[in-house]
Coordinates of C-alpha atoms in Angstrom, one line a residue:
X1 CA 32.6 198.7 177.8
X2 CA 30.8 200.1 174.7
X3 CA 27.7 201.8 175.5
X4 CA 24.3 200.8 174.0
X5 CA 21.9 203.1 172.0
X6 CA 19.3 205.0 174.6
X7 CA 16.9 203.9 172.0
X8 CA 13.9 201.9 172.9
X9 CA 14.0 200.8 169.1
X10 CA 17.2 199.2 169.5
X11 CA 15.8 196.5 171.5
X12 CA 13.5 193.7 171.2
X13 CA 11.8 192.3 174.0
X14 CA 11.5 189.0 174.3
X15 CA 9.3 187.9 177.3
X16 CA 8.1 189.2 180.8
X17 CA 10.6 188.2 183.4
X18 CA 9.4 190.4 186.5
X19 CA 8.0 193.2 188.1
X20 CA 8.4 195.6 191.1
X21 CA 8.2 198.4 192.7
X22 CA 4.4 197.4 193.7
X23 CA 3.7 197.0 190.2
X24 CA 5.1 199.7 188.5
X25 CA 8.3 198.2 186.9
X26 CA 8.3 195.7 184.2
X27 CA 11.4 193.6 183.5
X28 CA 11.7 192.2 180.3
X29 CA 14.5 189.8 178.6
X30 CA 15.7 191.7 175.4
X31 CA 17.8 191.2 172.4
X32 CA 20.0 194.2 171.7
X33 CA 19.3 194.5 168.0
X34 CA 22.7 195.7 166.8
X35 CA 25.2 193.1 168.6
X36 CA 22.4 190.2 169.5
X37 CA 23.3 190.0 173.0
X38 CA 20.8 189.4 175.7
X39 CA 20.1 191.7 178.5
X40 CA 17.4 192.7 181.0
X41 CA 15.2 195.7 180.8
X42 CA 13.8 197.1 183.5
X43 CA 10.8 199.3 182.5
X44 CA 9.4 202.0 185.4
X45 CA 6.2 203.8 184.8
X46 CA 7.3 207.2 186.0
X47 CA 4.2 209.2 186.2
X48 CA 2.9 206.6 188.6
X49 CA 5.6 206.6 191.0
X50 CA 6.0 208.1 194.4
X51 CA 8.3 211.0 195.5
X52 CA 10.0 208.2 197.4
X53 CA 10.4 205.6 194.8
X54 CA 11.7 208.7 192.6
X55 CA 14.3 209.3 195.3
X56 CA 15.1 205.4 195.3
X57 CA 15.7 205.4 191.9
X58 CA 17.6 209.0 191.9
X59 CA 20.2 207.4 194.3
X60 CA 20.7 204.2 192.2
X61 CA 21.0 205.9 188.5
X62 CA 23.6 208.9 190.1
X63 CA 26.1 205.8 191.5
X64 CA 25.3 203.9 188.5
X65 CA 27.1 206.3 187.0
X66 CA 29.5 207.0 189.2
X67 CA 31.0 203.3 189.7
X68 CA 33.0 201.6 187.3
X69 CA 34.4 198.1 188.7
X70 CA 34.2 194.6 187.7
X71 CA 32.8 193.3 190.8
X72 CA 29.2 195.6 190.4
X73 CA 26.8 195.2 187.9
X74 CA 27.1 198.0 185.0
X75 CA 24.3 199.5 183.5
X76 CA 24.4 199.7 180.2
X77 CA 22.3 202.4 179.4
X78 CA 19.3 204.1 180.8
X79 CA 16.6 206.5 179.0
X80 CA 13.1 207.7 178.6
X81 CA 11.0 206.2 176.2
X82 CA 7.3 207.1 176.1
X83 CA 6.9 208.3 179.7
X84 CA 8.4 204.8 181.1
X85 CA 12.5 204.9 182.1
X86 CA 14.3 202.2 180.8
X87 CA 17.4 200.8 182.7
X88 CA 19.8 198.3 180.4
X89 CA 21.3 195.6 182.4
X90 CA 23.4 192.8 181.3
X91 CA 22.2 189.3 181.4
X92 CA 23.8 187.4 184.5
X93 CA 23.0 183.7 182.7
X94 CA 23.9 181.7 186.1
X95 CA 21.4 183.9 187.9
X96 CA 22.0 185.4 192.0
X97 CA 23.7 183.1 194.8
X98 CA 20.3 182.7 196.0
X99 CA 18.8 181.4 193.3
X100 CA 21.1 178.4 193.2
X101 CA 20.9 178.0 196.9
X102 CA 16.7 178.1 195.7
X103 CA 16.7 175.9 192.9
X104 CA 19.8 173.3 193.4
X105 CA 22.4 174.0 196.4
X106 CA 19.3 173.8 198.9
X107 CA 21.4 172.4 201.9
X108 CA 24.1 174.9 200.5
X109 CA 27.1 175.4 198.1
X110 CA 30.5 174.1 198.1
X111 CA 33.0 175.5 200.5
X112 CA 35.8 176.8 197.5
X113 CA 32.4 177.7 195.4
X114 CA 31.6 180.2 198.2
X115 CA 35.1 181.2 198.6
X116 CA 35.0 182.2 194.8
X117 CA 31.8 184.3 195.5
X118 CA 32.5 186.1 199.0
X119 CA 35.8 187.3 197.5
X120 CA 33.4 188.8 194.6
X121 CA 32.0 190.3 197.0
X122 CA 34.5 191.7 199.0
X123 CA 36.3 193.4 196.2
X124 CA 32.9 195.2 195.4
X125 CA 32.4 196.5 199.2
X126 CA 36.3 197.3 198.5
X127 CA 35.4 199.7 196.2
X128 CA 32.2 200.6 197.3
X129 CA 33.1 201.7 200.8
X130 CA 36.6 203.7 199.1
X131 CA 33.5 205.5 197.1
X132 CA 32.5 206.6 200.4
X133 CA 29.1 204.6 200.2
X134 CA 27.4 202.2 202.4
X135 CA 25.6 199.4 200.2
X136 CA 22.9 198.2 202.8
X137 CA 21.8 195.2 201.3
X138 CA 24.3 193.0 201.3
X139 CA 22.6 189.1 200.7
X140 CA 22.6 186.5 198.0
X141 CA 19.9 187.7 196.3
X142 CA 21.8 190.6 195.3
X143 CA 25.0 188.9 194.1
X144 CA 25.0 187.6 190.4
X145 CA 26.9 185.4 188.0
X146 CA 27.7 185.7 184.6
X147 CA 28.5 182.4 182.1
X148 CA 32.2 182.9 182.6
X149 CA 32.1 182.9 186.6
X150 CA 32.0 186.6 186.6
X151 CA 30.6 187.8 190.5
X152 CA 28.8 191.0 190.2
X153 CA 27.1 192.6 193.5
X154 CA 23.3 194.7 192.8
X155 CA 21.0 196.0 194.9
X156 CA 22.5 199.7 194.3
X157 CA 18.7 201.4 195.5
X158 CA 19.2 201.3 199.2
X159 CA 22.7 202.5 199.0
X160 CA 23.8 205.8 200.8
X161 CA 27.3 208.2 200.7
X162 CA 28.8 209.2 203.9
X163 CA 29.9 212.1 202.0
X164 CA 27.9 215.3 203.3
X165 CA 28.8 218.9 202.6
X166 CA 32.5 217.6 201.1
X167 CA 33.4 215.6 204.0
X168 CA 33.2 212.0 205.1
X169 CA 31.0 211.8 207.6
X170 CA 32.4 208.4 210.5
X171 CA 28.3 207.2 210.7
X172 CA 24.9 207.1 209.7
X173 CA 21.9 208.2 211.3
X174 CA 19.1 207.7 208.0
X175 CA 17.4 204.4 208.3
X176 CA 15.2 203.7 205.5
X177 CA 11.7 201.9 205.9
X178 CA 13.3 198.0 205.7
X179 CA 10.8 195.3 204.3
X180 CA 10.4 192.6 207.3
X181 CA 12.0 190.1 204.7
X182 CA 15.6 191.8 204.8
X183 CA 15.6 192.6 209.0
X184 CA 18.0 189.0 209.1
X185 CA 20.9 190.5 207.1
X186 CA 20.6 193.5 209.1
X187 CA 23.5 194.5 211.5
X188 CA 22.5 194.8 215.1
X189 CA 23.5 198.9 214.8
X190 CA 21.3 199.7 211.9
X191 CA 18.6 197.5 213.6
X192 CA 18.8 199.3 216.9
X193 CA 18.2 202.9 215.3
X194 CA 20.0 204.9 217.9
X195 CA 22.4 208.2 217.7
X196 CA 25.5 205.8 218.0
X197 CA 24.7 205.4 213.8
X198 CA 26.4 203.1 211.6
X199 CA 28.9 203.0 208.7
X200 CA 30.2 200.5 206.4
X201 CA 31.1 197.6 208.8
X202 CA 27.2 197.0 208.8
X203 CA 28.0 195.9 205.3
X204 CA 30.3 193.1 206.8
X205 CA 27.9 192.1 209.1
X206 CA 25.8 191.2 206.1
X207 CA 28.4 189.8 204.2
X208 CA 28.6 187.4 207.3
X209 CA 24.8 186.5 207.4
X210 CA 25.0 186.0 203.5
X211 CA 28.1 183.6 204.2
X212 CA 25.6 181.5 206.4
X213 CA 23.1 181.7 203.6
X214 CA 26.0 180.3 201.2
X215 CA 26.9 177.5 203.1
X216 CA 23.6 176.4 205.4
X217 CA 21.2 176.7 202.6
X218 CA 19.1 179.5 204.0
X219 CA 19.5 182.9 205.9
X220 CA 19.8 182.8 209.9
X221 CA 17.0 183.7 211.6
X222 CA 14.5 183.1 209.0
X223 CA 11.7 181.8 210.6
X224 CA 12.1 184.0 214.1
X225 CA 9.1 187.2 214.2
X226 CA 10.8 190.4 213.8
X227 CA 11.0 191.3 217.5
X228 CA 12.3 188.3 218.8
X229 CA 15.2 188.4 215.9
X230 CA 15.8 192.5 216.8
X231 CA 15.8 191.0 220.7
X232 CA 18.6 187.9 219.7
X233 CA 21.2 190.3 217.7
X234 CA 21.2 192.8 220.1
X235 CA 21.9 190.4 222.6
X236 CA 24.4 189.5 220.9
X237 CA 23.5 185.7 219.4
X238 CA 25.5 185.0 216.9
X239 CA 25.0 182.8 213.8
X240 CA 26.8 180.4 212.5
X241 CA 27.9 177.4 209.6
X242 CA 26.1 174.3 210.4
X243 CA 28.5 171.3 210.4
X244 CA 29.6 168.7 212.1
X245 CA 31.4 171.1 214.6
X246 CA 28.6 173.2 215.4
X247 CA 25.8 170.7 215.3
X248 CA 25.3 168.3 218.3
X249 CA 26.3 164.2 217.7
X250 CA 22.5 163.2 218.3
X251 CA 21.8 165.8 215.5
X252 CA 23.5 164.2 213.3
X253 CA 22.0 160.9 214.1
X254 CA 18.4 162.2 213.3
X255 CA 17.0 161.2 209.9
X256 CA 16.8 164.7 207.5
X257 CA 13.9 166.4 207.9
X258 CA 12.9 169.9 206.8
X259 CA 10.3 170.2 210.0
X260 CA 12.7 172.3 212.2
X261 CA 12.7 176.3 212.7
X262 CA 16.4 176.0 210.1
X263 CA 16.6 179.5 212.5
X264 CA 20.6 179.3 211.7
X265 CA 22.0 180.2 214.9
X266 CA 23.3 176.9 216.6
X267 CA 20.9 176.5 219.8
X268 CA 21.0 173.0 219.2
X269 CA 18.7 170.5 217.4
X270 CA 15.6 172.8 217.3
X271 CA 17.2 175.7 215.4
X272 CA 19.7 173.4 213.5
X273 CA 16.7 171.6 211.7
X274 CA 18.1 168.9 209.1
X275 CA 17.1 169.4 205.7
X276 CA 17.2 167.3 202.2
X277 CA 20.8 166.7 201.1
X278 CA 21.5 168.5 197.0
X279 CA 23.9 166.3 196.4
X280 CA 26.5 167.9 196.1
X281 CA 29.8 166.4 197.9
X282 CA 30.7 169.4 200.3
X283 CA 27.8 168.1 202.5
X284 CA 29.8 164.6 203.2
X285 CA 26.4 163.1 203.4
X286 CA 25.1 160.2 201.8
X287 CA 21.5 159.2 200.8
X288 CA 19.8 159.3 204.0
X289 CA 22.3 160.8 205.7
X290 CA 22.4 164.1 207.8
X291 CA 23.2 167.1 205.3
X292 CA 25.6 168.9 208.0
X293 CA 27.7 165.7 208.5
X294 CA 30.5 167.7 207.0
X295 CA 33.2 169.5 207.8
X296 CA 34.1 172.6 206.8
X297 CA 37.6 174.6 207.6
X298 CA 38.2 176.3 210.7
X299 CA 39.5 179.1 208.1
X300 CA 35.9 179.4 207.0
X301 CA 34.3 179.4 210.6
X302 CA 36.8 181.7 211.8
X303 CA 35.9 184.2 208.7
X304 CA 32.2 183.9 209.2
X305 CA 33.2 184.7 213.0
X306 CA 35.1 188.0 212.4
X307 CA 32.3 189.3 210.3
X308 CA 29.6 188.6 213.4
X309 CA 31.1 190.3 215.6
X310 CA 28.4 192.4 217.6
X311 CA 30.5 195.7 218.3
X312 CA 31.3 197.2 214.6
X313 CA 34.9 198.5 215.8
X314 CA 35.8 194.3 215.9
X315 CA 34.7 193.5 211.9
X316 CA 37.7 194.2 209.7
X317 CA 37.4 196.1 206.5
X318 CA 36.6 194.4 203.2
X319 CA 40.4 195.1 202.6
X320 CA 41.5 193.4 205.4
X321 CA 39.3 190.5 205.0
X322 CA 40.7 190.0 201.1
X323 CA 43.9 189.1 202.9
X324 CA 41.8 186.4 204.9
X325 CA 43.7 183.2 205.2
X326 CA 40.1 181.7 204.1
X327 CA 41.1 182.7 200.7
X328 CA 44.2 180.7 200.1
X329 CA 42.5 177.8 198.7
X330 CA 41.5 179.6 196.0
X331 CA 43.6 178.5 193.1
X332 CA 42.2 179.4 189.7
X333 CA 40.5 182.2 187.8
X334 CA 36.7 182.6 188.6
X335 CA 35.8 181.8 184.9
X336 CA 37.7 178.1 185.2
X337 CA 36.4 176.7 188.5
X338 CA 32.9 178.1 189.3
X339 CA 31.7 176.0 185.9
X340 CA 33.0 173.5 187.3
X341 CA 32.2 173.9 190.7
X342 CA 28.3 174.8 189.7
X343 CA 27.6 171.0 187.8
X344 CA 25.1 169.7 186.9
X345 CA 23.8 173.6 186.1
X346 CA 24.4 175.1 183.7
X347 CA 24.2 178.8 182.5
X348 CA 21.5 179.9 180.1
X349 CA 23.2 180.9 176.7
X350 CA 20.4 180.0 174.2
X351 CA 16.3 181.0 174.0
X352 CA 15.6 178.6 171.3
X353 CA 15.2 175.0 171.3
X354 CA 15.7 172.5 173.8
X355 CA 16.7 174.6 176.3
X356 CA 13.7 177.5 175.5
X357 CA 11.7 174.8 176.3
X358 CA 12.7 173.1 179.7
X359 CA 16.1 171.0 180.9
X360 CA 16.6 169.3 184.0
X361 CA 19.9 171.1 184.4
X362 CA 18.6 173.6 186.6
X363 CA 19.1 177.1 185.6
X364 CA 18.9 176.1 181.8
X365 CA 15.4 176.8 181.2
X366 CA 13.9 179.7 180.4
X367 CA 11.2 179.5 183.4
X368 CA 14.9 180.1 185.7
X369 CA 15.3 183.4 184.0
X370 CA 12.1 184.4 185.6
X371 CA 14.4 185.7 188.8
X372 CA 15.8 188.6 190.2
X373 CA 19.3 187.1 189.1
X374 CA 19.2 189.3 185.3
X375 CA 18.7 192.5 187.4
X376 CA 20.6 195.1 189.6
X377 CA 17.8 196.5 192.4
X378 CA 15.9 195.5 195.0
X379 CA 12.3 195.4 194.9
X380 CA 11.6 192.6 192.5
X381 CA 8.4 190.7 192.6
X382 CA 9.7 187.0 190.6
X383 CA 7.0 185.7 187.9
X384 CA 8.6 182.5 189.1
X385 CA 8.1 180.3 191.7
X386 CA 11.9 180.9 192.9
X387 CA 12.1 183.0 195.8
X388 CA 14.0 186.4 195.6
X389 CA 13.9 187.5 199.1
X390 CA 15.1 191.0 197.6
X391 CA 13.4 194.4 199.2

């Protein structure tokens, strides 16, 4: 991948799309001037930052440069320019998994779409955890997609290397200050804080809480208070994918409504709470019908199952779960089916005209680049009124 000039006048920005890091970053959408490709800018007032957000940012820019894979979101080029550092993104013109889930999929994507996007996933953990790094924030928010299909994970600022003095370390004792908002994609182990540690099977966990996210619409446990969420993974409740199989008969018979606690984790018709159908045929419902009247594969179930698993010596490797028999239906590149798979949207490739100005094809409007989709870290404060969910 050619690099682009650490030149601030190489650039133009083109509109506000974000901030973070309690105010201190800017994101902007950009032209590069010498090619005329759009990319996101993330703009960090250095001289108003903390030691810790210096060591955040430290820990992302050193693996930044360290990783080179097709699954993780590149940077293409990071400088000073008058006191602020600039980080060079590419734009990711469908946006993060979540936003879709936000903005269209609400009652959750198609089962092969998800397919598509876990095994993304998977080969970036692949490589990640061969790196010798845990990525620790694992969730939809941090997984974006280019026009041609292309799944890229982000989120690199929480990330941490079990290297230590030239040796692998077999777990993790550091436990960063988490955000309330990311505690449900949090394994029970790095949850429970004790000398038993974690490694990189905490990553599967999340990768199993962010297939739940995929498929039900919304993360499990989403609307339990942190201690009573900390009290139900340690106890070892496990979430699930809310279907016909999982969802009681008189469930299904209730008229939608978007009044229950949607907590995720299949207790019955309180935490299964029915919600607006998206249209979109992998929820088998019609108009007025339960959204969770479908069926999805036991393959799928059985997947989401191995990643749950409470004790961290039971959840395969990202290696191991490539090989998952969930995967078989997958039949075609990336770039051909998730187009497909993603209709009525759209990805944004223009800024002028129509679609500058507003579309009713979902992410085809300008107002949808307003997201945490066009960057790489955590910490993003959307202009938007999509939710980012990020830390």
């Amino acid at each position: 991948m050619a690099s682009f000039q650490p030149d601030s006048s190489a650039y133009e920005l083109l509109t506000v799309i974000g901030q973070g890091l309690e105010d201190l970053m800017t994101v902007n959408l950009a032209r590069y001037k010498p090619t005329g490709e759009h990319v996101a800018i993330r703009r960090i007032a250095l001289e108003s930052c903390t030691n810790e957000m210096v060591a955040f940012l430290q820990g992302e820019l050193l693996v930044s440069k360290l990783f080179h894979h097709p699954s993780i979101l590149p940077y293409r080029s990071i400088f000073i320019a008058q006191n602020e550092l600039w980080i060079i993104n590419p734009f990711m013109a469908y946006g993060s998994a979540r936003d879709l889930i936000s903005s269209h999929f609400m009652d959750g994507m198609s089962e092969l779409a998800i397919a598509y996007i876990l095994l993304g996933m998977l080969k970036a953990l692949e490589y990640i955890h061969h790196m010798g790094y845990v990525h620790r924030s694992v969730k939809a928010s941090h997984v974006l997609i280019a026009a041609d299909g292309q799944v890229c994970m982000s989120g690199l600022r929480s990330i941490f290397s079990l290297i230590r003095h030239g040796q692998r370390a077999k777990v993790v004792h550091d436990f960063p200050p988490y955000s309330v908002k990311v505690l449900p994609w949090l394994s029970p182990e790095v949850l429970q804080q004790n000398l038993q540690g974690y490694d990189f099977r905490s990553d599967i966990y999340s990768l199993g809480i962010t297939a739940c996210e995929l498929a039900n619409g919304h993360v499990p446990f989403k609307d339990m208070p942190a201690t009573q969420m900390l009290l139900e993974k340690l106890n070892g409740t496990v979430p699930c994918l809310l279907d016909s199989t999982t969802i009681p008969p008189e469930e299904l018979s209730m008229k939608p409504s978007r009044s229950g606690a949607d907590s995720g984790i299949c207790e019955g018709p309180g935490a299964c709470g029915a919600r607006h159908s998206n249209g979109d045929p992998s929820t088998a419902s019609s108009a007025g019908g339960h959204p969770y009247s479908r069926t999805l594969s036991p393959q799928f179930h059985a997947f989401v199952e191995l990643c749950l698993q409470r004790e961290p010596e039971k959840r395969p490797s990202a290696t191991t779960l490539i090989g998952h028999p969930f995967f078989k239906q997958i039949k075609r590149r990336p770039s051909e089916a998730l187009p497909e798979l993603f209709r009525p949207l759209t990805p944004i490739t223009s800024f002028d005209g129509p679609q500058a100005q507003g579309s009713t094809a979902g992410l085809s409007s300008l107002e949808s680049v307003k997201t945490s989709a066009t960057l790489g870290g955590g910490g993003l404060r959307c202009i938007s009124a999509l939710p980012l969910g990020s830390m």
